[in-house]
mmCIF file of C-alpha atoms and ligand atoms in Angstrom:
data_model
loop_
_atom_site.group_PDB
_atom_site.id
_atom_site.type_symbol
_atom_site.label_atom_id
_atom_site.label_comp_id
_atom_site.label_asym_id
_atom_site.label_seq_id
_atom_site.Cartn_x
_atom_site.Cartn_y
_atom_site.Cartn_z
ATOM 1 C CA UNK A 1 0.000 0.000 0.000
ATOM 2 C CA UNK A 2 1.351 3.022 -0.806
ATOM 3 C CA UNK A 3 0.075 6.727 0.779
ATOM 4 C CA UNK A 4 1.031 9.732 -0.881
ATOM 5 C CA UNK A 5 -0.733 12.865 0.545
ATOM 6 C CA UNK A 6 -3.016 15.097 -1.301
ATOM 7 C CA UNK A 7 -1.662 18.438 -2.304
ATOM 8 C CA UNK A 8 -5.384 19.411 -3.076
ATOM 9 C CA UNK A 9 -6.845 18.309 -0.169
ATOM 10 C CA UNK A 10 -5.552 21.654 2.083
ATOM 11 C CA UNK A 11 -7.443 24.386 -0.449
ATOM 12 C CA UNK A 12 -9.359 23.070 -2.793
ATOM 13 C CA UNK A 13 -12.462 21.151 -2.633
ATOM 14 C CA UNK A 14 -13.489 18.268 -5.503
ATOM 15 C CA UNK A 15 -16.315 20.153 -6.498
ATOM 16 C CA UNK A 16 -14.437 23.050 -7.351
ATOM 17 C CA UNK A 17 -11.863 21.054 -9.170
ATOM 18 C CA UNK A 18 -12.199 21.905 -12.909
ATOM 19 C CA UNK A 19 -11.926 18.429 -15.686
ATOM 20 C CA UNK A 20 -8.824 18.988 -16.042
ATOM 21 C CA UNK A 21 -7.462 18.968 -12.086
ATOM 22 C CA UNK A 22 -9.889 15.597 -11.658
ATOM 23 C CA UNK A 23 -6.703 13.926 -12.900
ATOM 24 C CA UNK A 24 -4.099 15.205 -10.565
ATOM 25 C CA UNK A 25 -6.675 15.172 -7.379
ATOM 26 C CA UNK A 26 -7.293 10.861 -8.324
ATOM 27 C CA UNK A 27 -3.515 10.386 -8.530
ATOM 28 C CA UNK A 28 -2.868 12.577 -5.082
ATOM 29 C CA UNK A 29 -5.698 9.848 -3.620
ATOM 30 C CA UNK A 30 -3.963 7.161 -1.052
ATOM 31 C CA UNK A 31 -4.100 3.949 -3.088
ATOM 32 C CA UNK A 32 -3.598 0.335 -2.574
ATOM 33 C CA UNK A 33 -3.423 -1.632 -5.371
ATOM 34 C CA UNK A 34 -6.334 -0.828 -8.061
ATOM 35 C CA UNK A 35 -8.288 1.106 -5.148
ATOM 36 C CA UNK A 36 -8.030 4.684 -4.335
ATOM 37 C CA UNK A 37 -8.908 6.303 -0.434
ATOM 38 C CA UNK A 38 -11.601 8.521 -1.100
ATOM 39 C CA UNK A 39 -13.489 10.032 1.964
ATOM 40 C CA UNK A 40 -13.126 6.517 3.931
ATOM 41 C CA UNK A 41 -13.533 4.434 1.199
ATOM 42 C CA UNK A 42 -11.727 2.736 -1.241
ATOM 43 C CA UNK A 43 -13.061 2.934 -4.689
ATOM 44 C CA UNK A 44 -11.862 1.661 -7.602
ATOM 45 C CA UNK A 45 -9.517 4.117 -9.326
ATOM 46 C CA UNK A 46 -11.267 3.516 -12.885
ATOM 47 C CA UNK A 47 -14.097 4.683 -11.253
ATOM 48 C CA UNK A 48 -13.067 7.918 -9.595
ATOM 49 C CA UNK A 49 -13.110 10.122 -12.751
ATOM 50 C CA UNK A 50 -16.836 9.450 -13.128
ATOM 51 C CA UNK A 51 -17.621 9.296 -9.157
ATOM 52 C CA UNK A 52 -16.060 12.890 -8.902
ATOM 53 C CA UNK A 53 -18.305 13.758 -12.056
ATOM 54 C CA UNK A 54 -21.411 12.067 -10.973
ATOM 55 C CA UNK A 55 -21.605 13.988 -7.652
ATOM 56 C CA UNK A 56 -20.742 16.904 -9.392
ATOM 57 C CA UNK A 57 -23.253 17.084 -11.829
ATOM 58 C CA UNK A 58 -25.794 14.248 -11.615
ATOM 59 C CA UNK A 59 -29.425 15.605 -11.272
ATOM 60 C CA UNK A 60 -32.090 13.074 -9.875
ATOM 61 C CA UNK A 61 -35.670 12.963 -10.882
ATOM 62 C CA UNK A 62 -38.415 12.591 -8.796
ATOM 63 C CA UNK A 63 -38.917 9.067 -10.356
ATOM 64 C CA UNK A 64 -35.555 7.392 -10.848
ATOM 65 C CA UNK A 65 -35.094 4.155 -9.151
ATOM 66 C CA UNK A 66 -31.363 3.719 -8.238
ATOM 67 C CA UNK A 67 -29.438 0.617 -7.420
ATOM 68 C CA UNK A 68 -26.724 1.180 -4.751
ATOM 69 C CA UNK A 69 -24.800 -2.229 -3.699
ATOM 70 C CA UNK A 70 -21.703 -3.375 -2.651
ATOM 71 C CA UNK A 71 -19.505 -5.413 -5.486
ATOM 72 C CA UNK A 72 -20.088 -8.945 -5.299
ATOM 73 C CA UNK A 73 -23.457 -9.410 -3.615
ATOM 74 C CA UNK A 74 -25.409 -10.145 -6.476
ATOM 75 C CA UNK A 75 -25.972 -6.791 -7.881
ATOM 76 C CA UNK A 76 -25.765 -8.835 -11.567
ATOM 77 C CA UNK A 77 -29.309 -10.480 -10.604
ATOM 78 C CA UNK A 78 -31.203 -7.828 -9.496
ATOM 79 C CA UNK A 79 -30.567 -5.599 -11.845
ATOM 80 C CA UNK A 80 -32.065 -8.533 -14.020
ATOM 81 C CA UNK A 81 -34.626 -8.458 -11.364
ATOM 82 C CA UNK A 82 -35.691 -4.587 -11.396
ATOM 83 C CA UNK A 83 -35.289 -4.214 -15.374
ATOM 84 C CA UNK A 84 -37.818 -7.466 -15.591
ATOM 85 C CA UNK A 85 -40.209 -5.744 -13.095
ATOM 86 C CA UNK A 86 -40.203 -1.750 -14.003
ATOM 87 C CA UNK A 87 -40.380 -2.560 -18.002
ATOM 88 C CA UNK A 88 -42.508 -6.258 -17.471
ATOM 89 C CA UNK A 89 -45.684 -4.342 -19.292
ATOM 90 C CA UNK A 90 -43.596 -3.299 -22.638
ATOM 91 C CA UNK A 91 -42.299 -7.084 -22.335
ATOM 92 C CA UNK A 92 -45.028 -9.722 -22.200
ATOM 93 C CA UNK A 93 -43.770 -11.527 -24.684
ATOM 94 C CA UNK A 94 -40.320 -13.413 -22.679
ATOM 95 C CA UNK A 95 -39.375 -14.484 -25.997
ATOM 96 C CA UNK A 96 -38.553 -11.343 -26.854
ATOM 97 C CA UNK A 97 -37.353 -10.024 -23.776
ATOM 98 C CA UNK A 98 -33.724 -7.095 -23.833
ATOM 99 C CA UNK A 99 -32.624 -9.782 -20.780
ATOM 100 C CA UNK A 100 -32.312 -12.616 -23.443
ATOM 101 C CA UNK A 101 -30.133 -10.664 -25.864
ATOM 102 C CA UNK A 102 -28.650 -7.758 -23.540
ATOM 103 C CA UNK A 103 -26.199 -8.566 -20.196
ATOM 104 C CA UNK A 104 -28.056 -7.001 -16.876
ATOM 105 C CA UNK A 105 -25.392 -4.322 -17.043
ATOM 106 C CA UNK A 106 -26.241 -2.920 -20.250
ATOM 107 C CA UNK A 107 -29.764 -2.726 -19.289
ATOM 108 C CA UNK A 108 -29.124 -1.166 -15.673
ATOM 109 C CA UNK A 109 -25.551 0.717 -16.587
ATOM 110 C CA UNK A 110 -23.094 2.076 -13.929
ATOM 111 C CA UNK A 111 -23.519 5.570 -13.913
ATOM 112 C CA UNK A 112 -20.052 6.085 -12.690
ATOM 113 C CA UNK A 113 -18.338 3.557 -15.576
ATOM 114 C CA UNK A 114 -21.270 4.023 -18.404
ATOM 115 C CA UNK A 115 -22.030 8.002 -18.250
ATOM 116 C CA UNK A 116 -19.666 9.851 -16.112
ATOM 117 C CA UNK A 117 -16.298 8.587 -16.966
ATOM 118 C CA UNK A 118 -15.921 11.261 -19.693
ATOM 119 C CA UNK A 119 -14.762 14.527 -19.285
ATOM 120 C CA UNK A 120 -17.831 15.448 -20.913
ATOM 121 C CA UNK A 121 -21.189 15.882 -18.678
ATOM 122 C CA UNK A 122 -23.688 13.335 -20.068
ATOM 123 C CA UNK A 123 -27.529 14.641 -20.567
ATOM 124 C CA UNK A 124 -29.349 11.421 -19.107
ATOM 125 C CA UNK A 125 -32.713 13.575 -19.500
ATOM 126 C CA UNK A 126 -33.711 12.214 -22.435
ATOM 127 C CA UNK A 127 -34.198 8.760 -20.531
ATOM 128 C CA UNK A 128 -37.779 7.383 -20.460
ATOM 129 C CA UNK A 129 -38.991 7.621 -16.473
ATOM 130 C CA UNK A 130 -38.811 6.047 -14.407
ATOM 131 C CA UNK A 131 -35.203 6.043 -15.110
ATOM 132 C CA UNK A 132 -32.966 3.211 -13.646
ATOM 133 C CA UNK A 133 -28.924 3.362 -12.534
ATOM 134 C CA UNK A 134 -26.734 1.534 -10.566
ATOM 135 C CA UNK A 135 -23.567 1.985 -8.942
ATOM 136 C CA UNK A 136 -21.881 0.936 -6.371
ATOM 137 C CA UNK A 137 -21.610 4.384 -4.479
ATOM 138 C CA UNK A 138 -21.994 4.353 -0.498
ATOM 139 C CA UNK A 139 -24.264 6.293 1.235
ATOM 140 C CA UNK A 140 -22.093 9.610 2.032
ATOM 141 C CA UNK A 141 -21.000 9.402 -1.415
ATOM 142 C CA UNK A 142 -24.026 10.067 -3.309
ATOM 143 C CA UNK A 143 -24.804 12.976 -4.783
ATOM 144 C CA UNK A 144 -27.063 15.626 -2.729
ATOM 145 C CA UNK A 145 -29.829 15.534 -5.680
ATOM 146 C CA UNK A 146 -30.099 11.556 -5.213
ATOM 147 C CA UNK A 147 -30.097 12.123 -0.712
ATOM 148 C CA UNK A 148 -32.765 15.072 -1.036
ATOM 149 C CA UNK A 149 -35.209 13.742 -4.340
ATOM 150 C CA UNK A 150 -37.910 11.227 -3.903
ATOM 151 C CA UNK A 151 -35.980 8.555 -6.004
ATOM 152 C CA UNK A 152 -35.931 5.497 -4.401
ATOM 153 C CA UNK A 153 -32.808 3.755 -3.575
ATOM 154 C CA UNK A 154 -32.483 -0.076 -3.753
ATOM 155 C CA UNK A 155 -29.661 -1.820 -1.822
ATOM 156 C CA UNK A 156 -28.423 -5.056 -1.601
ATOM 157 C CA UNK A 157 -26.205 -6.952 0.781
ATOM 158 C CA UNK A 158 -24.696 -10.622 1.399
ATOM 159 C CA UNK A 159 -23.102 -12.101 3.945
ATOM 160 C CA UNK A 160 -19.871 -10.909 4.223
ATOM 161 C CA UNK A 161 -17.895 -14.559 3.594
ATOM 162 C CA UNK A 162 -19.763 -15.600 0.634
ATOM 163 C CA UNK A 163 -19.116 -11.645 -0.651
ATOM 164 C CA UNK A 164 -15.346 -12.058 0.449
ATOM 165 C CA UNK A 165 -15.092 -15.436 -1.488
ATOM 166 C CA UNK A 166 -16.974 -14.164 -4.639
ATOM 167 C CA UNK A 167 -14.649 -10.871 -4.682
ATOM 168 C CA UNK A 168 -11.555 -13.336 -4.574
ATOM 169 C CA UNK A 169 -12.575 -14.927 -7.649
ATOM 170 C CA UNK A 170 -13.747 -12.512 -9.404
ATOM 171 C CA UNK A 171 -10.482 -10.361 -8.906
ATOM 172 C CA UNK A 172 -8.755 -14.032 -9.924
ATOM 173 C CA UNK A 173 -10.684 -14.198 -13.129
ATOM 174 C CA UNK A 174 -10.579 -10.192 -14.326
ATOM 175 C CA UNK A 175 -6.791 -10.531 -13.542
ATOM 176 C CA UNK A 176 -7.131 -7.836 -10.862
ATOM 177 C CA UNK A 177 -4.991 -8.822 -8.220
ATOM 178 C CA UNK A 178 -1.657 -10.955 -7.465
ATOM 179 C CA UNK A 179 -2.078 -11.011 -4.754
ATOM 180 C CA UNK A 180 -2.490 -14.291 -1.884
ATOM 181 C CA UNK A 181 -6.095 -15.114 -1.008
ATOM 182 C CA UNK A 182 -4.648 -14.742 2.433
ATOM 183 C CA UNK A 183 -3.245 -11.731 1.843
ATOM 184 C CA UNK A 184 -6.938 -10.448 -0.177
ATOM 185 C CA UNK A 185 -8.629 -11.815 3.148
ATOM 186 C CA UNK A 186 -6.399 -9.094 5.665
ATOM 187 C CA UNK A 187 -7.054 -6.478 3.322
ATOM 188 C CA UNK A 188 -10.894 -7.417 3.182
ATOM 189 C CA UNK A 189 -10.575 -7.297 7.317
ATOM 190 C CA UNK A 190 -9.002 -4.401 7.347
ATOM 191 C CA UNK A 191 -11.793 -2.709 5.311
ATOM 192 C CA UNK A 192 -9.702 -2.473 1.944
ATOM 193 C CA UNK A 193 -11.854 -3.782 -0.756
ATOM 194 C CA UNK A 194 -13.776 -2.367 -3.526
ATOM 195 C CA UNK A 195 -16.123 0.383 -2.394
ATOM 196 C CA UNK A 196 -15.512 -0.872 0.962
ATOM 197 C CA UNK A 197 -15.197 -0.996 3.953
ATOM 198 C CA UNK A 198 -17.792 -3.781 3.342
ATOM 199 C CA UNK A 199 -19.176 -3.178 6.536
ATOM 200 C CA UNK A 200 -19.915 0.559 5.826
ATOM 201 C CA UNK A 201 -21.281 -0.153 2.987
ATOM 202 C CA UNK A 202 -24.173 -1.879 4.463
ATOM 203 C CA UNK A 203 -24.815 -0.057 7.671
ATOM 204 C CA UNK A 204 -24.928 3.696 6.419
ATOM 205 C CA UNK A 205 -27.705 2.002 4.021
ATOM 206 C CA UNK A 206 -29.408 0.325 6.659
ATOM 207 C CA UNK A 207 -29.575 2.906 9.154
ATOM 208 C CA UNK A 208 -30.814 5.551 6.695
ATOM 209 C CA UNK A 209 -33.480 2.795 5.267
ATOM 210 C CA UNK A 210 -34.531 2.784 9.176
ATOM 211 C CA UNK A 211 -35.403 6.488 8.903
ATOM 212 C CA UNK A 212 -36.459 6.709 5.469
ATOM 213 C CA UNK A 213 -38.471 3.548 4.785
ATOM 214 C CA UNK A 214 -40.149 4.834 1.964
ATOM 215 C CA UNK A 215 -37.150 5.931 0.029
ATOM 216 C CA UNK A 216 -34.433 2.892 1.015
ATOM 217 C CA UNK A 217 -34.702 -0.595 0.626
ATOM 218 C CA UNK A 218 -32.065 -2.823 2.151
ATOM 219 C CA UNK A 219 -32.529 -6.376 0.656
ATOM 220 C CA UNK A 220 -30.142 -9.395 1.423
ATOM 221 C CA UNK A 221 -29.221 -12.136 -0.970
ATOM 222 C CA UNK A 222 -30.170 -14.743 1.239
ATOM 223 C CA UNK A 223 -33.281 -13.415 1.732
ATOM 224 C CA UNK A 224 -33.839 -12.944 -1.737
ATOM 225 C CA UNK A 225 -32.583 -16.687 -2.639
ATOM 226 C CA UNK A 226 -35.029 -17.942 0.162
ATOM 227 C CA UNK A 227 -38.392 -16.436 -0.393
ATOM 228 C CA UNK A 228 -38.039 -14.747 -4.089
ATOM 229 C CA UNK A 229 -41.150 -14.089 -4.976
ATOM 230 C CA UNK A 230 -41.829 -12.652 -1.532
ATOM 231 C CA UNK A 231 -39.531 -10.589 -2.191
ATOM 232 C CA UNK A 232 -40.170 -9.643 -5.595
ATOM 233 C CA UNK A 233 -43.696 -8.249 -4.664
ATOM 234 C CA UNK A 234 -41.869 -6.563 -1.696
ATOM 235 C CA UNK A 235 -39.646 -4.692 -4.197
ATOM 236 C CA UNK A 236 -42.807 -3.815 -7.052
ATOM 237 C CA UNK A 237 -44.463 -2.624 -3.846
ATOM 238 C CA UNK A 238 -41.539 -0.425 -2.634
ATOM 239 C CA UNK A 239 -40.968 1.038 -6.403
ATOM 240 C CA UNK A 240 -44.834 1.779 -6.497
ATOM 241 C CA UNK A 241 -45.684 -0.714 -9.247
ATOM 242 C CA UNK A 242 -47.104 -3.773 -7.560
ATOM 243 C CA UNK A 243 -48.777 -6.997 -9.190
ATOM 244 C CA UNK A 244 -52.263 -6.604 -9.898
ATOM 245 C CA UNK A 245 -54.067 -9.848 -8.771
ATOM 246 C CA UNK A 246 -54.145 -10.701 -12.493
ATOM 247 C CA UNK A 247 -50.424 -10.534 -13.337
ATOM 248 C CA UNK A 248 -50.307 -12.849 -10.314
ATOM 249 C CA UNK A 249 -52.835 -15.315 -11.573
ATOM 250 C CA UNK A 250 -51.109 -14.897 -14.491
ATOM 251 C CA UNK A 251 -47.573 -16.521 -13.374
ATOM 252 C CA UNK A 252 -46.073 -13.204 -13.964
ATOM 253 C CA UNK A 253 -43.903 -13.435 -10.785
ATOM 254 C CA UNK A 254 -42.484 -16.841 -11.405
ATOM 255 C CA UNK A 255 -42.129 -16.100 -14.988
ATOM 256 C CA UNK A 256 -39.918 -13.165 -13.830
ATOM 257 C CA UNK A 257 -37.918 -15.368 -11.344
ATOM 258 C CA UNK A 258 -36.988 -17.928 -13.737
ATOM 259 C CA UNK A 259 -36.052 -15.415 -16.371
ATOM 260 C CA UNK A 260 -33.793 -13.792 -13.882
ATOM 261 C CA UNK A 261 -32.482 -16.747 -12.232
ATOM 262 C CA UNK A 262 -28.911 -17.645 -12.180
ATOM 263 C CA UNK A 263 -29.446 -21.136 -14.361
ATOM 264 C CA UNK A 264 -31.379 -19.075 -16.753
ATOM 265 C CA UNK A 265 -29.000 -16.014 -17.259
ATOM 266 C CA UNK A 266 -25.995 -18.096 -17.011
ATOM 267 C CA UNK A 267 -26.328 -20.072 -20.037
ATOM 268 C CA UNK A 268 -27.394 -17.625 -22.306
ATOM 269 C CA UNK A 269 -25.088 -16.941 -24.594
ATOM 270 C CA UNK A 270 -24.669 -13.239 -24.171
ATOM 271 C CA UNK A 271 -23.662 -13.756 -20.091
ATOM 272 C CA UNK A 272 -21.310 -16.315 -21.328
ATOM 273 C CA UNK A 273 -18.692 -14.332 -23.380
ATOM 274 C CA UNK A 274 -17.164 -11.185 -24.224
ATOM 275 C CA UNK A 275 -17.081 -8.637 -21.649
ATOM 276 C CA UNK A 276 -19.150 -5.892 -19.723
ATOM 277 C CA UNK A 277 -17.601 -2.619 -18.411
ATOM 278 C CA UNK A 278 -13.890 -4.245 -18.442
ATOM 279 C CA UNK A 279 -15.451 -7.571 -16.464
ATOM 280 C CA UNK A 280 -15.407 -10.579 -17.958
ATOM 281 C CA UNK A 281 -19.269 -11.362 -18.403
ATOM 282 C CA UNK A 282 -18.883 -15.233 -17.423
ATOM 283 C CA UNK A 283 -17.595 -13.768 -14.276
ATOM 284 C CA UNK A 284 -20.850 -12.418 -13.154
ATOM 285 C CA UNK A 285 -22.130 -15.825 -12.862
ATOM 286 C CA UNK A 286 -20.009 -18.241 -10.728
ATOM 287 C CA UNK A 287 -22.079 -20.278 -8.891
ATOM 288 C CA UNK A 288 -24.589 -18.287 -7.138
ATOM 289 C CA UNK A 289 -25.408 -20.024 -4.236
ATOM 290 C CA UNK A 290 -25.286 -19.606 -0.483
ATOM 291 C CA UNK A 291 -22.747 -20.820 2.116
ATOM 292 C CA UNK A 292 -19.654 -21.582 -0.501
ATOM 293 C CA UNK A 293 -17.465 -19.607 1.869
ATOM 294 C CA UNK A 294 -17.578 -23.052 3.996
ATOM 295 C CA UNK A 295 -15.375 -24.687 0.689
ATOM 296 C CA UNK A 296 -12.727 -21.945 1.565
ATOM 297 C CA UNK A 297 -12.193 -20.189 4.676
ATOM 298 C CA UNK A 298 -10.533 -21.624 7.493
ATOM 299 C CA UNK A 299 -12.494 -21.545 11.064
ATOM 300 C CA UNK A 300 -9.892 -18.546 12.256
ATOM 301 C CA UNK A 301 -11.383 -16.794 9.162
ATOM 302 C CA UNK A 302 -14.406 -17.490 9.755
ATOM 303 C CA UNK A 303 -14.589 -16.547 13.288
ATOM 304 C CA UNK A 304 -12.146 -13.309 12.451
ATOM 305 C CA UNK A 305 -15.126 -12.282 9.793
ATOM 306 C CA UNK A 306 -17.863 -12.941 12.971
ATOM 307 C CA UNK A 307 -15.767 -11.037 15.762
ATOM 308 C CA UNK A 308 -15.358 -8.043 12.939
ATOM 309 C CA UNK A 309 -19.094 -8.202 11.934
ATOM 310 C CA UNK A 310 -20.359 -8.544 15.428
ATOM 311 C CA UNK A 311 -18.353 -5.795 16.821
ATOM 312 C CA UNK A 312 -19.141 -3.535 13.550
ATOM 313 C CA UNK A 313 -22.647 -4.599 13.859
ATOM 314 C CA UNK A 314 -23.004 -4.382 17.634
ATOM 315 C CA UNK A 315 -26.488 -2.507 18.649
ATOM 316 C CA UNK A 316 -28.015 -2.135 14.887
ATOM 317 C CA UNK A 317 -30.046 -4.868 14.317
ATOM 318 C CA UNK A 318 -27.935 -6.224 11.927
ATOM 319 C CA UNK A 319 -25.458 -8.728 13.365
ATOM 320 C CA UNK A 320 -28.526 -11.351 14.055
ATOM 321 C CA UNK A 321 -29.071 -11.284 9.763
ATOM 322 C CA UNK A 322 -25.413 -11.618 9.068
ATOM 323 C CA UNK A 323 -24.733 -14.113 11.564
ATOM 324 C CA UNK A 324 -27.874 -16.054 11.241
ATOM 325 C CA UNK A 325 -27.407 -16.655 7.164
ATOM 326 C CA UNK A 326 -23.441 -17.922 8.003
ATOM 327 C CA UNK A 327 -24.603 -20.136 11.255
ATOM 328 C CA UNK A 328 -27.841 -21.288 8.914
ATOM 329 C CA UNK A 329 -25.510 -22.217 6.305
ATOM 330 C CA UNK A 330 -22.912 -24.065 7.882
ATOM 331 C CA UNK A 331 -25.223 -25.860 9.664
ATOM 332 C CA UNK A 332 -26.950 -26.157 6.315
ATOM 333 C CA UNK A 333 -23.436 -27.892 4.815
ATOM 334 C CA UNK A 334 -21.893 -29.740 7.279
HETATM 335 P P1 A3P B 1 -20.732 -16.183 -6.451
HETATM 336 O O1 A3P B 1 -19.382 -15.703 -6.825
HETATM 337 O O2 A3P B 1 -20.835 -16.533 -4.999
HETATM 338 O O3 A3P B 1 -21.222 -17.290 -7.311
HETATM 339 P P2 A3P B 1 -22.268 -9.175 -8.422
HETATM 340 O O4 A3P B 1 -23.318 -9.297 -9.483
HETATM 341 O O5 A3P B 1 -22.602 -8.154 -7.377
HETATM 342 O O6 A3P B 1 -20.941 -9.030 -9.008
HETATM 343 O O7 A3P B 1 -22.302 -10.540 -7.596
HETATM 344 C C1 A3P B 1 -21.860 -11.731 -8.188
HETATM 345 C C2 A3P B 1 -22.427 -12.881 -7.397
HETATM 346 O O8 A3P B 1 -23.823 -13.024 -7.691
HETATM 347 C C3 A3P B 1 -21.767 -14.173 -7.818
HETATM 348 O O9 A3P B 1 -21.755 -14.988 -6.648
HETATM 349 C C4 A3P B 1 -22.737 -14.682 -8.869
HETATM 350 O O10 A3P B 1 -22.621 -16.054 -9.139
HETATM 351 C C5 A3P B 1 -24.056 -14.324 -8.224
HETATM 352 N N1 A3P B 1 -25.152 -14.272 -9.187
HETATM 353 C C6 A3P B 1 -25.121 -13.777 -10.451
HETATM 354 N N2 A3P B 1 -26.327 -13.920 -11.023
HETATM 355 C C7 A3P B 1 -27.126 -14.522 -10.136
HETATM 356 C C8 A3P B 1 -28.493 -14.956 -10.168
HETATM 357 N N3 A3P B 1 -29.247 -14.800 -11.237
HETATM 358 N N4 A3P B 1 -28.991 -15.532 -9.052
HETATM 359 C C9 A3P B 1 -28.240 -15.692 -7.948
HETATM 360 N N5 A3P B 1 -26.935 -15.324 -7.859
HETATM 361 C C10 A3P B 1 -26.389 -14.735 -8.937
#
């Protein structure tokens, strides 16, 4: 890790930096490896450009549904999942439907990576509303148009060994790090991963979905791989387009759940080459399942993930979900 300190940082602030100083402020950022220290967390350096731009200039509407999630937690599926369920009355016909020919990624793009990254400022108001974005943007670093608009905010979450294992590959298989997986793990404890700390990540969204219930939803992957079409209603309901009684009659939520399931997207042949925002596509879809952290953490990492969540965790409400899914699973697998 190497910490260089930023001249900017003592008299001018990012918003008043001008294109061409976005540059020199990234490269005066504290980095380790492909990850830059930006006001307590560490986001990807390819990303910073359009971060810097995106909470610059990037005007929410009333109606825009954003996707906020930590890497690795399945943020691939529900984007399926929210594309199927904002657009499912222009697409009634699943033969036809963008998800068959189109990657989740193109359909819900990055605004950070897709729109921002030039030095241009992109004009997204030409997008039909409700418009939908994703990035992986905490909390404190949204922009004040997305905090103080009605858009609604979906989050998602995992537990943090299965996210920890599926980061390790997926760094593996983009060619992202050279690093040890022992040596990935420390960092991961230590709160250096992408967009992370992980565990900041998920509590500033919880907390502020505690206050503002109508605006954030906080959904876990477990949860979500449990009871899906529970959940599925529970997200139409929270983006103010529920089923009707006849869409249910009509299979319209399991229709959406197999089109968006992993052994559906996964062998389609536009998930399975070619890639997506610099990611290999086939490494969106791994194995998707819950509890394959048991196949390679040790017990001491195991428990050194618990004691870190539990202390992180300790008095929110939170630690019983993370710890439950890992106990439930191991149980589960042994
Ligand atoms: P694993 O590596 O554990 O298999 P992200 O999309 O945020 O990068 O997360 C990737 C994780 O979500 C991977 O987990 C991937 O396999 C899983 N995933 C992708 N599509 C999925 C789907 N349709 N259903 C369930 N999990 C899925």
């Amino acid at each position: 890790m190497s910490t260089l300190d930023p001249p900017f940082s003592d008299h001018l602030q990012e918003d008043e930096l001008t294109p061409d100083q976005n540059g020199d402020f990234i490269s005066s950022l504290p980095t380790a490896g492909f990850l830059s220290q930006y006001r307590g967390f560490w986001i990807t350096t390819r990303s910073m450009q359009g971060v810097l731009s995106l909470q610059k200039h990037f005007q929410a509407q009333e109606t825009d549904i954003q996707m906020m999630t930590p890497p690795k937690v399945g943020t691939t599926w529900l984007k399926a999942i929210l594309f199927a369920i904002v657009n499912r009355k222009h697409n009634l016909d699943l033969q036809k439907h963008p998800l068959l020919t189109n990657n989740p990624h193109i359909l819900v793009p990055y605004l950070d990576l897709h729109f921002y990254n030039q030095k241009e400022v992109p004009d997204l108001t030409f997008f039909p509303s409700p418009r939908l974005f994703s990035a992986h943007l905490p909390y404190t670093l949204l922009p004040t148009s997305v905090k103080h608009s009605t858009c609604k905010i979906v989050h998602l979450y995992r537990n943090p060994k299965d996210t920890f294992v599926s980061l390790w590959h997926f760094l593996k298989n983009n060619g992202r790090t050279t690093d040890s997986f022992e040596g990935t793990f420390d960092e991961f404890c230590q709160g250096v991963s992408s967009f992370g700390p992980y565990w900041d990540h998920v509590l500033n969204y919880w907390k502020e979905s505690l206050e503002k219930p109508q605006k954030i939803l906080c959904l876990r992957y477990e949860e979500l791989k449990e009871q899906p079409s529970t959940h599925l209603k529970k997200i139409a309901e929270f983006l103010e387009c529920p089923f009707s009684s006849e869409e249910e009659t009509k299979g319209m939520i399991n229709d959406i759940l197999r089109l968006c399931s992993f052994d559906y997207l996964n062998k389609l042949e536009v998930n399975k080459s070619g890639t997506t925002h610099n990611m290999k596509t086939e490494s969106l879809f791994r194995l998707g399942e819950v509890g394959d952290w048991v196949n390679y953490l040790t017990p001491q990492m195991s428990k050194k993930l618990d004691d870190i969540f539990k202390e992180k965790f300790h008095g929110t409400g939170l630690t019983c979900y993370i710890l439950f899914a890992c106990l439930y699973y191991c149980q589960y697998l042994c």
